[in-house]
XYZ file of C-alpha atoms in Angstrom:
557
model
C 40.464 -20.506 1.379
C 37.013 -22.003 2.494
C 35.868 -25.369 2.436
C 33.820 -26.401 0.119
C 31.345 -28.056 2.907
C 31.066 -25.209 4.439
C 29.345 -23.562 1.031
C 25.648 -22.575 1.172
C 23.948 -22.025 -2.077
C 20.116 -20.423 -1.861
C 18.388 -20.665 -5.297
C 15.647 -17.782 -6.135
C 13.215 -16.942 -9.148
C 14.261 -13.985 -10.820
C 10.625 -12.909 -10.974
C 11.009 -13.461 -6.725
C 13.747 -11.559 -6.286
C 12.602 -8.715 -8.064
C 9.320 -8.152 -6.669
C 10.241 -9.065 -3.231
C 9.911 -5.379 -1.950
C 6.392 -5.094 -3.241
C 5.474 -8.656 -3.085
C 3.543 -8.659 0.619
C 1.496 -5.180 -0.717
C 0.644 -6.381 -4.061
C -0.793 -9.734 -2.085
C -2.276 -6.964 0.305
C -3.804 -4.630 -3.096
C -5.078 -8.576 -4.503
C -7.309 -9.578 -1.091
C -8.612 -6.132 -0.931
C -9.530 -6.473 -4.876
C -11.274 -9.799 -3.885
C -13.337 -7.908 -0.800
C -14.375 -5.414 -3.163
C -15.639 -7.648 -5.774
C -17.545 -9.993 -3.076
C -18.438 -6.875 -1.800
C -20.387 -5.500 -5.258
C -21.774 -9.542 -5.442
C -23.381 -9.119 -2.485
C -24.694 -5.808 -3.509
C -26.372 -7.032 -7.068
C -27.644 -10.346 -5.123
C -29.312 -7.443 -2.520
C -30.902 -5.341 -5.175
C -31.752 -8.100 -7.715
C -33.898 -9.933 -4.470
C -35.324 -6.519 -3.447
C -36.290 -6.155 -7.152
C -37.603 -9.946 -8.278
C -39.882 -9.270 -4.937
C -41.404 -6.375 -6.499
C -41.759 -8.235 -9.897
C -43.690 -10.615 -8.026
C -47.093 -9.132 -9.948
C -45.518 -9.150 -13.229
C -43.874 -12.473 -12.895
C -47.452 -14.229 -11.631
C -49.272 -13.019 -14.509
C -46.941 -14.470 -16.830
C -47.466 -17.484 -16.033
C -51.557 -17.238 -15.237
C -51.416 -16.664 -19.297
C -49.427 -19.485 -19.967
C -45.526 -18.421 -20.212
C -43.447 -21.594 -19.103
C -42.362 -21.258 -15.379
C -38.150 -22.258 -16.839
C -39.047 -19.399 -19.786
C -39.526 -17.115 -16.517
C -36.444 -18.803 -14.678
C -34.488 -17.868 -18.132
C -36.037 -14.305 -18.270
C -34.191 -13.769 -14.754
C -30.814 -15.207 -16.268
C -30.435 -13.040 -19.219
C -31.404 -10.139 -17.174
C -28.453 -10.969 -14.618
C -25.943 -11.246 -17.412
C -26.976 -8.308 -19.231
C -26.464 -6.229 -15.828
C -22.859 -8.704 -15.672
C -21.809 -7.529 -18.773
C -22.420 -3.993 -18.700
C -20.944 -3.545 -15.173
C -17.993 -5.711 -16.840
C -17.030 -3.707 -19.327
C -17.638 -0.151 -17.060
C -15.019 -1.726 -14.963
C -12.782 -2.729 -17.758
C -12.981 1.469 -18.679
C -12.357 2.132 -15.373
C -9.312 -0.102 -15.151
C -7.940 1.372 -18.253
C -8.309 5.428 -16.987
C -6.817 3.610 -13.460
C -3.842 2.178 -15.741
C -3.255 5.655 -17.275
C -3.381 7.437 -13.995
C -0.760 5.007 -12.818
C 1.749 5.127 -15.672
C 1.758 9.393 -15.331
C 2.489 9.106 -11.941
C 5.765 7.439 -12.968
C 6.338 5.377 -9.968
C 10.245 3.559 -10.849
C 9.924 2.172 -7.082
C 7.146 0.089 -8.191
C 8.558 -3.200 -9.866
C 7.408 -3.881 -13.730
C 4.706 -1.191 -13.237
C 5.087 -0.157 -16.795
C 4.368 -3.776 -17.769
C 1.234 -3.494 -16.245
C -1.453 -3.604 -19.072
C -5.052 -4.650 -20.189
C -4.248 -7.444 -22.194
C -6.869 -10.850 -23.309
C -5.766 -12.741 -20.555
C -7.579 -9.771 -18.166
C -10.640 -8.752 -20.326
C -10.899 -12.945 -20.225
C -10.780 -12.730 -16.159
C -13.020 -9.786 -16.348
C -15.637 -11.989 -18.035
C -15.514 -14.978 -16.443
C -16.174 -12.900 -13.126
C -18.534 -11.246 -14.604
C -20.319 -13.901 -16.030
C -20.095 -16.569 -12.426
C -21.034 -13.621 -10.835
C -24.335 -12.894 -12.930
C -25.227 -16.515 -12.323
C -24.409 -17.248 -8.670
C -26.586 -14.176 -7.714
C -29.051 -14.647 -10.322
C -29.952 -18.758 -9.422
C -32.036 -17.811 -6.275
C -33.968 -15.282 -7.840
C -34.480 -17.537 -10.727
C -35.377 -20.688 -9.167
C -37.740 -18.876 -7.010
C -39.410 -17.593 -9.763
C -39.620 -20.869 -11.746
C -41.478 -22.207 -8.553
C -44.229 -19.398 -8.132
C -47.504 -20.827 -7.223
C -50.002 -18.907 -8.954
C -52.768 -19.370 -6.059
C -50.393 -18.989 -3.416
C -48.923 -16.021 -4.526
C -51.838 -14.066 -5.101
C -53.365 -15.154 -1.962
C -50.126 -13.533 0.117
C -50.292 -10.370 -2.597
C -53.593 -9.907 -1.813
C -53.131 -9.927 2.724
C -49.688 -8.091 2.034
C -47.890 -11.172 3.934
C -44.325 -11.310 3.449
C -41.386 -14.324 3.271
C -39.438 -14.369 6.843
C -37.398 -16.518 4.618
C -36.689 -13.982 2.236
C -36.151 -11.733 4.524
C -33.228 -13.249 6.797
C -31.900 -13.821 3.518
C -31.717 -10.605 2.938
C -31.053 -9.694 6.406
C -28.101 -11.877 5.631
C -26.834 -10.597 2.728
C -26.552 -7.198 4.712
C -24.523 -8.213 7.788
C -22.010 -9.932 5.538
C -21.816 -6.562 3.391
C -21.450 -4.947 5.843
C -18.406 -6.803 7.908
C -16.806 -7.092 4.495
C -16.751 -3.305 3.932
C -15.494 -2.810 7.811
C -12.533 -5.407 7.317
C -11.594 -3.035 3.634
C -12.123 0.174 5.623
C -10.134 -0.630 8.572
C -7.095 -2.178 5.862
C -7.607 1.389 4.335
C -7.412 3.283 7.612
C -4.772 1.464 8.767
C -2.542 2.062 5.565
C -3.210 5.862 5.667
C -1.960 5.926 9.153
C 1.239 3.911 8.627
C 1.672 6.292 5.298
C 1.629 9.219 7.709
C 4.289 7.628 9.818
C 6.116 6.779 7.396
C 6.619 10.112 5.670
C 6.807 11.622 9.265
C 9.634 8.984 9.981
C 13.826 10.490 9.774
C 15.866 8.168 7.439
C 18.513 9.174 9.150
C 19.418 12.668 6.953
C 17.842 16.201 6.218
C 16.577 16.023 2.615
C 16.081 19.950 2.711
C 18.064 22.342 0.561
C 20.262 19.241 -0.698
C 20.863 18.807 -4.729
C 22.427 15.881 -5.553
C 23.688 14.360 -8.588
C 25.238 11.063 -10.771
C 28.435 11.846 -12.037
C 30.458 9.225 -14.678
C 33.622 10.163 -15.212
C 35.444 8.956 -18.742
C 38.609 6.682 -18.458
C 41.640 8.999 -17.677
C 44.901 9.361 -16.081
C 43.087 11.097 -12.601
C 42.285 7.212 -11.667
C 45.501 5.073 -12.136
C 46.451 5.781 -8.922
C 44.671 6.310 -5.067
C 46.293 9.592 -4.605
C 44.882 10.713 -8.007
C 41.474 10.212 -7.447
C 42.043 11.492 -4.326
C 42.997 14.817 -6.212
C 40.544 14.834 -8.811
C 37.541 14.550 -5.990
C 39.118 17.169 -3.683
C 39.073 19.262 -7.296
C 35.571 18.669 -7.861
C 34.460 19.638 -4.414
C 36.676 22.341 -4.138
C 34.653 23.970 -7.537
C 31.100 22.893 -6.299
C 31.876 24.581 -3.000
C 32.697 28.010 -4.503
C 29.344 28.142 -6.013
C 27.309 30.900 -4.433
C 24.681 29.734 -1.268
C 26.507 25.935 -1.332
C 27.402 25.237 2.409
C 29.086 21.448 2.277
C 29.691 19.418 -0.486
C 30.683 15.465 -0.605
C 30.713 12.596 -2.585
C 29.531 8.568 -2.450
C 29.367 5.726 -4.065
C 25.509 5.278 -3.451
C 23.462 7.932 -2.102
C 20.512 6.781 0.088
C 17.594 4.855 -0.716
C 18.922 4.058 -3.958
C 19.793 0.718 -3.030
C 22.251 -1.091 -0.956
C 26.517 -1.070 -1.131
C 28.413 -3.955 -1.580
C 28.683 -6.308 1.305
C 31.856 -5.993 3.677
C 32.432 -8.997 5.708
C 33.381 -7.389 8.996
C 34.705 -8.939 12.590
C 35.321 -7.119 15.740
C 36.500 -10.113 18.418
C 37.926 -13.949 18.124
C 34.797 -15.414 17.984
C 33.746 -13.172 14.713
C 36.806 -13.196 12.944
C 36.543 -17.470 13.278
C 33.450 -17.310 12.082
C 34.178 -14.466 8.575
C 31.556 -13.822 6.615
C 28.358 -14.705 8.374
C 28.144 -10.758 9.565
C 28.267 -8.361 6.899
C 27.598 -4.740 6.569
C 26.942 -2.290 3.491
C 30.266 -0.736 2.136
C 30.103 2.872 0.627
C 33.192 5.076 -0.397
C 32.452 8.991 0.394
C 34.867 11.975 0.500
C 34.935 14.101 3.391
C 31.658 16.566 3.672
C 29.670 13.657 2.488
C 27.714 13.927 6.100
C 27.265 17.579 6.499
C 25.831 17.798 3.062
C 23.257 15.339 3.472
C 22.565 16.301 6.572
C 23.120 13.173 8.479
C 23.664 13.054 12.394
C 27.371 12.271 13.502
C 27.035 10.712 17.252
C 30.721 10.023 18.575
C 34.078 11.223 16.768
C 34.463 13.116 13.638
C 34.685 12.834 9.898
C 36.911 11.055 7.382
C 40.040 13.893 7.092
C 41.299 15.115 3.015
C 44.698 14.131 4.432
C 43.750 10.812 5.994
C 42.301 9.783 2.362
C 45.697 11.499 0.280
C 48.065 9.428 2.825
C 45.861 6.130 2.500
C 45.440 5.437 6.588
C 43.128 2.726 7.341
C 40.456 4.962 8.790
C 36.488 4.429 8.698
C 33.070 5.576 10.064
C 30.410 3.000 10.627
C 26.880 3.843 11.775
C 25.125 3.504 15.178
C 23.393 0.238 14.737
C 27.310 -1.658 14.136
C 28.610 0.355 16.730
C 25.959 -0.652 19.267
C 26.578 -4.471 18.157
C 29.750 -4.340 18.273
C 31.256 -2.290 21.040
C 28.029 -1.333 23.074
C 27.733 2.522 22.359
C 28.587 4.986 19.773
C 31.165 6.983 21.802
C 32.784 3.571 22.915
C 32.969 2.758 19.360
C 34.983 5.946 18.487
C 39.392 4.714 18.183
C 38.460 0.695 17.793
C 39.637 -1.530 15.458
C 37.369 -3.077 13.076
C 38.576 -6.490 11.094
C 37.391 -6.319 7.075
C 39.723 -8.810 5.776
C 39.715 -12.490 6.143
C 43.213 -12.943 7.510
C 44.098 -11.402 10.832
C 46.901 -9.252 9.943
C 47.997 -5.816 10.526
C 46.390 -4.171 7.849
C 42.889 -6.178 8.001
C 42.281 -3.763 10.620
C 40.659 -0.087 10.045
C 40.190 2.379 12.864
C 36.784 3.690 13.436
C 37.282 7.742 13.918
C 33.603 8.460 13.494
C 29.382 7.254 14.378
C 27.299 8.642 12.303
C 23.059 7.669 12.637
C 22.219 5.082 10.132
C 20.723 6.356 7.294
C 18.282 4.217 5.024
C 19.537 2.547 1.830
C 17.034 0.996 0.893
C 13.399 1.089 2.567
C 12.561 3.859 4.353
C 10.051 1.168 6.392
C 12.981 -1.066 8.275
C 16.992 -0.945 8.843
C 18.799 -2.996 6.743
C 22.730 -4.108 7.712
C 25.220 -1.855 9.222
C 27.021 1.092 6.956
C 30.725 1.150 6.373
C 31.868 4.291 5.867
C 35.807 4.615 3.837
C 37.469 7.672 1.628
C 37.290 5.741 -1.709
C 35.715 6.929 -4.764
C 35.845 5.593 -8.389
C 34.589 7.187 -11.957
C 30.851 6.828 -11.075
C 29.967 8.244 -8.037
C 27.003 10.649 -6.722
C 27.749 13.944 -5.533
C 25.565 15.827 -2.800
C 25.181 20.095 -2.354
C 23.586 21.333 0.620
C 23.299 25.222 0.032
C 20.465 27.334 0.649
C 16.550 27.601 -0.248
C 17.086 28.371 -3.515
C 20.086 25.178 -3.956
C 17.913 23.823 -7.367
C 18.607 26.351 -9.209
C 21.678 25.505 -9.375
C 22.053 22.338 -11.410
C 23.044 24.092 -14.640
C 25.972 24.829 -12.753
C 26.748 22.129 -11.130
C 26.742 20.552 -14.760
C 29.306 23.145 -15.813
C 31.423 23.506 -12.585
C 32.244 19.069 -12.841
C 32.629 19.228 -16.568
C 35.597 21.908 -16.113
C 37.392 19.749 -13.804
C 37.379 16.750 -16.671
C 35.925 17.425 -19.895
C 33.470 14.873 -21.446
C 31.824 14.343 -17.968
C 28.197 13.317 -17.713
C 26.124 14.315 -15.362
C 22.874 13.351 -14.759
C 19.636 12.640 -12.268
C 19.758 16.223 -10.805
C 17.299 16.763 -8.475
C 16.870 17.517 -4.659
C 17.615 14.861 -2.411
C 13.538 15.612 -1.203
C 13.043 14.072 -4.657
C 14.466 10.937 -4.058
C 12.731 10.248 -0.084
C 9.469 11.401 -2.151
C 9.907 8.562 -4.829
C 10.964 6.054 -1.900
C 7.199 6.607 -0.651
C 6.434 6.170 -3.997
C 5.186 2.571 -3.383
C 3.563 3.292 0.248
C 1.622 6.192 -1.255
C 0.145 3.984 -4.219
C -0.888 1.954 -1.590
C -2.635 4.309 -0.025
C -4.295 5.658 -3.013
C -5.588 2.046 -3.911
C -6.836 1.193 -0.931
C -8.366 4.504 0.192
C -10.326 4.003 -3.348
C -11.271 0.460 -2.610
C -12.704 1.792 0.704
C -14.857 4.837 -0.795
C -16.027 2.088 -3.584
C -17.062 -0.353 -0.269
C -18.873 1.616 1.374
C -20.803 3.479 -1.983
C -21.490 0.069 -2.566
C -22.884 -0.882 0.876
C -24.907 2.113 1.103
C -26.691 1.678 -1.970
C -27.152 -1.902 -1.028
C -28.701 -0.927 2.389
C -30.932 1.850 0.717
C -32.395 -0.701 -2.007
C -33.300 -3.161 0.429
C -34.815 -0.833 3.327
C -36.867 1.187 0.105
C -37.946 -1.708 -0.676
C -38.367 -2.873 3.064
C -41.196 0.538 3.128
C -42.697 -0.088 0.213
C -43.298 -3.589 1.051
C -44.695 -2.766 4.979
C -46.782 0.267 3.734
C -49.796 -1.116 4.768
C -48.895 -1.680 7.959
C -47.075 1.819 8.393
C -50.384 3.432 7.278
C -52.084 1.488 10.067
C -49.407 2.673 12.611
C -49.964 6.302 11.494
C -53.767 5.695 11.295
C -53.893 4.575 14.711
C -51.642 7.736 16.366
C -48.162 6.797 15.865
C -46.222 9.876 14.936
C -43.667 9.582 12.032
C -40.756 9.848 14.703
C -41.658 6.709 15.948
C -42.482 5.167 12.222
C -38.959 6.743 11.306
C -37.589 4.865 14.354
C -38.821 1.710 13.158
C -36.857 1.898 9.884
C -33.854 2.541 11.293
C -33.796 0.551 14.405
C -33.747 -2.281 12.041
C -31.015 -1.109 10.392
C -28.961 -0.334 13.028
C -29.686 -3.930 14.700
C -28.246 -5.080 10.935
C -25.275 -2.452 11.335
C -24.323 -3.515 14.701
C -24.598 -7.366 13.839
C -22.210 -6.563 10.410
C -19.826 -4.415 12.529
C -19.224 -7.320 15.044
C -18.492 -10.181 12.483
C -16.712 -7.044 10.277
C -14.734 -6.583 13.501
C -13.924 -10.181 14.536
C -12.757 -10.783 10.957
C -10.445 -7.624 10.629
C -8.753 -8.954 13.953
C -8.661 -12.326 12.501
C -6.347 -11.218 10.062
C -4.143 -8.792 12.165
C -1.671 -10.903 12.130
C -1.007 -10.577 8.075
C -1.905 -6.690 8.146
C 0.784 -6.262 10.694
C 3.565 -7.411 8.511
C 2.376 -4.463 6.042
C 2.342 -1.741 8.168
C 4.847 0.786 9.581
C 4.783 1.986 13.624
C 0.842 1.481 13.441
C -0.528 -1.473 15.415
C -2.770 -3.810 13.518
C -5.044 -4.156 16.880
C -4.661 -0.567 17.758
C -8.158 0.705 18.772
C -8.036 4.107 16.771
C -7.900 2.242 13.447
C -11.043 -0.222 14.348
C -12.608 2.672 15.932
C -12.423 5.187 12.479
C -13.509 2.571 10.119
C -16.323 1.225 12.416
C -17.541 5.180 12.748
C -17.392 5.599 9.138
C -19.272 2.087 7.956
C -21.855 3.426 10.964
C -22.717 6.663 9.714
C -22.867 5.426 5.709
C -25.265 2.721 7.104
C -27.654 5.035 9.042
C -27.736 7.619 6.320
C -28.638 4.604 3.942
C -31.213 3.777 6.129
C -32.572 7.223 7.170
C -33.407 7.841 3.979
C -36.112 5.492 3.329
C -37.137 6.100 6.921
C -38.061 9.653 6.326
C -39.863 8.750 3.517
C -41.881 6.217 5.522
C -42.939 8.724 8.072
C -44.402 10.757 5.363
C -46.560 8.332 4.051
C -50.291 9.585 3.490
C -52.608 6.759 5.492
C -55.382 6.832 3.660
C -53.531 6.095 0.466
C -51.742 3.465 1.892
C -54.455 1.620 3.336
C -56.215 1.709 -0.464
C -52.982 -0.334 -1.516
C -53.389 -3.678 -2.247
């Protein structure tokens, strides 16, 4: 009996608790969703400047006829929404073929993902974005044009002079592109590479060649008694090992990474045992050959005996990571007595006969507690068969082989233990998929950006190019020009893009699996890959430049 002041009670949301696996990527999935979307902002603002700059003509002969300089201010306006509201709903029919992809993919590991719909509460997000969007990038290019001096204007139209205003503006608008499409692309690259780990990573088994299988049992006389479950188990196994190619067979409660045991309150000295409860460890029961069918690594002793179980002797295997808290080592682990109920007495105590590695529960990413390992199974129980290559074809039966044993047994979830390590990814790899997607869309976005502006950045220094060519320059050197700019804009977006990614390390590394958020290969990749998108971006209107024919060019006005 406990006092009651010695109680703790911890109150959580439901809604908490049951997205608390997913809750750090789904905050992870949200910034890189907000990125993206400053990201395509940035991009409109770019091309909608580049474009009211060439309207300059139009726009000045409006109002030389009389057209009211707000009308024009308007005119800008309705053109920014339109563009809002068609690239609104594209992305709303995007986000519904997403939504489908999703659902077929049938992720279970991903909480309330078949809750996840278009409903009015996100077409009403979708506008408003769209919408504050159109007219945060649209009141520049408006209010500039509601200000147009007709003299003025066609004085600088006529010399060819351009805005250095306008121009770090736009020089502006790049760099911050830019280092927002690094900080996505490294988050991207980074992800990929802890993905790879993580499917390269042992949880602690050999998922090859293994079936597996949930097994409830109907109410019957073969579980009154210990000794009779005992014998209905050892009958099961005994039938599932006689199938052809089937090497071990066993039995547990739980098989891995389908969620944690119950707790076992466990103490190993004085100090632990005055102090029950505050260390705990996952309980499973298993029959003997559970280990050798799933593959799992025994380090010090041996396996839970048929007899040991059928006599009832206190007898357990715990895994490495108890063993090395403990008693130090796995082999000094191996005939020590292990405390798992409150009161010190004789048969509190259960000898540890066996080590085995720990084997993941319930994230393949971390270890959670320590394993218990005891020879106790109930009605529902999993059963695992490690046979040869061709082990799935046997799950008909498997079916028929446990439904001898006891009539009126079901049997369900067959499938390869590979199945269930693949699904426990499941999460990681939509992650991976999202964010490798965000990326691509970043950096489509920031290239077409970067090739508005520097088209526009030739057309609008034609004159002078022609005079450069006129005068000897050779189009390397005009093609040169063009790009050197850009990659003084690329280098400047990469360094803030940088400095920002390692800003946020901190968060990232929290997210990530044996990959270090300041590791130099992930900066490294995603600062190649913005690089080579912005120079290709660039080199296009650059080649176009050197070609230009002087003596046209110098005829422009």
């Amino acid at each position: 009996v406990h006092d009651a002041s010695e109680l703790r009670v911890k109150i959580i949301p439901f809604l908490h608790d049951v997205v608390k696996g997913a809750r750090s990527g789904l905050w992870m999935l949200m910034a890189a969703v907000g990125l993206l979307l400053a990201i395509a902002s940035l991009n409109v603002a770019l091309l909608m400047l580049a474009r009211a700059r060439e309207r300059d003509r139009e726009l000045l002969v409006r109002v030389a006829v009389g057209a009211h300089r707000w009308r024009i201010a308007r005119l800008v306006l309705v053109e920014s929404l339109i563009v809002a509201v068609g690239g609104g709903l594209a992305g709303v029919a995007l986000a519904r073929i997403a939504l489908l992809t999703l659902r077929a993919r049938a992720l279970s590991n991903v909480p309330r993902v078949e809750d996840v719909s278009i409903d009015l509460g996100v077409l009403a997000f979708a506008a408003a974005v769209s919408a504050l969007s159109a007219v945060a990038f649209a009141v520049v290019p408006a209010m500039r044009a509601s200000r147009l001096d007709v003299a003025d204007a066609l004085r600088a139209a006529a010399i060819g002079s351009r805005s250095r205003v306008g121009g770090r503006g736009r020089d502006l608008l790049i760099v911050t592109q830019l280092a927002l499409g690094l900080v996505l692309v490294v988050g991207a690259v980074q992800v990929v590479f802890s993905f790879r780990a993580l499917a390269a990573a042992s949880p602690g088994f050999d998922p090859r060649h293994t079936l597996t299988a949930r097994v409830s049992t109907p109410p019957g006389p073969q579980f009154t008694t210990p000794a009779a479950a005992h014998a209905y188990h050892e009958a099961v196994r005994g039938r599932l090992a006689a199938l052809p190619g089937v090497a071990a067979v066993g039995a547990a409660s739980q098989l891995p990474l389908t969620g944690q045991g119950p707790l076992q309150p466990y103490a190993y000295d004085a100090e632990t045992a005055r102090n029950w409860e505050q260390l705990s460890a996952d309980s499973f029961g298993i029959t003997p050959g559970y280990f050798a069918a799933l593959g799992a690594t025994l380090l010090a002793g041996r396996d839970l005996t048929s007899d040991e179980i059928a006599n009832g002797r206190r007898v357990i295997v715990i895994d490495d990571s108890l063993a090395q808290r403990a008693f130090g080592t796995p082999a000094r682990a191996v005939g020590r007595l292990l405390q798992l109920e409150p009161e010190a007495q004789p048969e509190s105590f259960f000898e540890i006969v066996g080590v085995v590695a720990h084997m993941r529960a319930h994230d393949l990413r971390r270890q959670q507690l320590p394993q218990i390992y005891h020879g106790r199974l109930f009605r529902t129980y999993s059963v695992a068969i490690r046979g040869d290559a061709n082990v799935g074809a046997l799950a008909n039966a498997v079916r028929a082989a446990i439904a001898e044993v006891r009539p009126g047994t079901a049997v369900q979830d067959v499938r390869q233990l590979g199945a269930i390590v693949d699904e426990a990814l499941g999460p990681m790899r939509l992650a991976v998929w999202l964010m490798t997607a965000f990326g691509v869309l970043a950096l489509t976005l920031a290239a077409v950006g970067i090739y508005g502006v520097f088209s526009y950045f030739v057309s609008e220094r034609t004159h002078e190019i022609s005079v450069r060519l006129a005068l000897g320059a050779t189009p390397s050197a005009v093609r040169r020009l063009v790009v050197g700019r850009g990659l003084s804009l690329t280098l400047t977006g990469l360094a803030a893009g940088l400095t920002a990614a390692i800003a946020i390390s901190g968060v990232a590394a929290r997210l990530l699996y044996e990959v270090n958020a300041l590791g130099v290969r992930s900066y490294a990749a995603a600062a190649v890959c913005v690089s080579l998108v912005a120079v290709a971006a660039c080199w296009l209107p650059a080649h176009r430049a050197s070609r230009v024919d002087p003596q046209q060019g110098l005829r422009q006005t």
